[in-house]
Amino acid sequence: MTPSPPVTPDGRYLVVRGRLWRRADPGLAESVRQEQVDRLMAARRAVRAAGAANDPAAMRAARARVDAAKVALGERGPVWWTDGAADLNRHLARNTPYADWYAGLDPPDAGRAAATA
């Protein structure tokens, strides 16, 4: 079984291959979160189908659906935290305020292949 990717101490990001990826808003109601995850998975299947069909219009529409679901989950768009901290989504952990925490992980890239964002 693949280990879960590490999560920053503040719970805002998970780390995959050394890069920070914003997590879903923990303040979402479980029913809302599950609905958006279901929409995200359906949109990702549509991206795969559009690619297989070599259909650029369907690909654009499917990717827009992926983006909308990720925004609704809080993984993209405005940040869900309220303390004014910058959004470090997609930054290398070693180049952020999380660098010391990340360097202390054993091994630093634990969970590197465990998830995709």
Coordinates of C-alpha atoms in Angstrom, one line a residue:
M1 CA 0.0 0.0 0.0
T2 CA 1.3 3.5 -0.9
P3 CA 1.7 5.8 2.0
S4 CA -0.4 8.9 2.2
P5 CA 1.4 12.1 1.2
P6 CA 2.6 14.3 4.1
V7 CA 0.3 17.2 5.1
T8 CA 1.7 20.5 6.3
P9 CA 1.4 21.2 10.0
D10 CA -1.3 23.8 9.4
G11 CA -3.3 21.3 7.2
R12 CA -3.4 23.6 4.2
Y13 CA -1.3 21.6 1.8
L14 CA -0.2 18.1 1.0
V15 CA 3.3 17.4 -0.5
V16 CA 3.7 15.3 -3.6
R17 CA 7.1 15.0 -5.3
G18 CA 8.3 18.0 -3.2
R19 CA 5.5 20.3 -4.3
L20 CA 2.7 21.8 -2.2
W21 CA -0.8 21.1 -3.4
R22 CA -3.7 22.9 -1.7
R23 CA -6.1 20.7 0.2
A24 CA -9.9 20.9 0.1
D25 CA -11.5 23.3 2.5
P26 CA -12.0 21.5 5.8
G27 CA -15.0 23.7 6.6
L28 CA -17.1 22.2 3.8
A29 CA -20.0 20.1 4.9
E30 CA -19.3 16.4 4.2
S31 CA -22.3 16.2 1.8
V32 CA -21.0 19.2 -0.2
R33 CA -17.5 17.9 -0.2
Q34 CA -18.6 14.5 -1.5
E35 CA -20.8 16.0 -4.2
Q36 CA -17.9 18.0 -5.5
V37 CA -15.5 15.0 -5.3
D38 CA -18.1 13.1 -7.4
R39 CA -18.3 15.9 -9.9
L40 CA -14.5 16.1 -10.0
M41 CA -14.1 12.4 -10.7
A42 CA -16.8 12.5 -13.4
A43 CA -15.0 15.5 -15.0
R44 CA -11.7 13.6 -15.0
R45 CA -13.3 10.7 -16.7
A46 CA -14.7 13.1 -19.3
V47 CA -11.2 14.5 -19.8
R48 CA -9.9 11.0 -20.4
A49 CA -12.8 10.2 -22.8
A50 CA -12.3 13.5 -24.7
G51 CA -8.6 12.6 -25.1
A52 CA -9.4 9.2 -26.4
A53 CA -11.9 10.6 -28.9
N54 CA -9.4 13.4 -29.9
D55 CA -12.2 15.9 -29.3
P56 CA -10.7 19.4 -28.5
A57 CA -14.1 21.0 -27.7
A58 CA -15.1 18.2 -25.3
M59 CA -11.6 18.4 -23.7
R60 CA -12.0 22.1 -23.1
A61 CA -15.5 21.5 -21.5
A62 CA -14.2 18.7 -19.4
R63 CA -11.2 20.6 -18.1
A64 CA -13.6 23.5 -17.2
R65 CA -15.6 21.1 -15.2
V66 CA -12.5 19.8 -13.4
D67 CA -11.5 23.4 -12.6
A68 CA -15.0 24.3 -11.3
A69 CA -15.1 21.3 -9.0
K70 CA -11.6 22.1 -7.7
V71 CA -12.6 25.7 -7.0
A72 CA -15.8 24.5 -5.2
L73 CA -13.6 22.2 -3.1
G74 CA -11.2 25.1 -2.2
E75 CA -8.2 23.5 -4.0
R76 CA -8.1 26.4 -6.5
G77 CA -9.4 29.9 -6.5
P78 CA -9.6 32.0 -3.4
V79 CA -7.9 30.5 -0.3
W80 CA -10.2 29.1 2.4
W81 CA -8.1 30.2 5.3
T82 CA -8.6 33.7 6.8
D83 CA -5.3 34.7 8.4
G84 CA -4.0 36.5 5.3
A85 CA -1.3 33.9 4.6
A86 CA -0.2 33.7 1.0
D87 CA -1.3 30.8 -1.3
L88 CA 1.8 28.6 -1.9
N89 CA -0.1 26.1 -4.1
R90 CA 2.3 24.3 -6.5
H91 CA 5.4 25.8 -4.9
L92 CA 8.3 23.6 -4.1
A93 CA 8.1 23.0 -0.3
R94 CA 11.9 23.6 0.1
N95 CA 11.4 27.2 -1.2
T96 CA 8.6 28.1 1.2
P97 CA 8.1 28.8 4.9
Y98 CA 7.5 25.0 5.2
A99 CA 11.2 24.2 4.2
D100 CA 12.4 23.3 7.7
W101 CA 9.4 21.1 8.3
Y102 CA 9.8 19.4 4.9
A103 CA 13.5 18.8 5.4
G104 CA 12.7 17.1 8.7
L105 CA 10.4 14.5 7.1
D106 CA 11.8 11.0 6.9
P107 CA 12.2 10.6 4.0
P108 CA 11.5 14.1 2.6
D109 CA 9.5 12.7 -0.4
A110 CA 7.4 10.3 1.6
G111 CA 4.2 9.8 -0.3
R112 CA 5.7 11.3 -3.5
A113 CA 3.7 9.0 -5.7
A114 CA 0.7 8.6 -3.4
A115 CA -1.4 11.3 -4.9
T116 CA -1.9 13.6 -7.8
A117 CA -3.4 17.0 -7.5

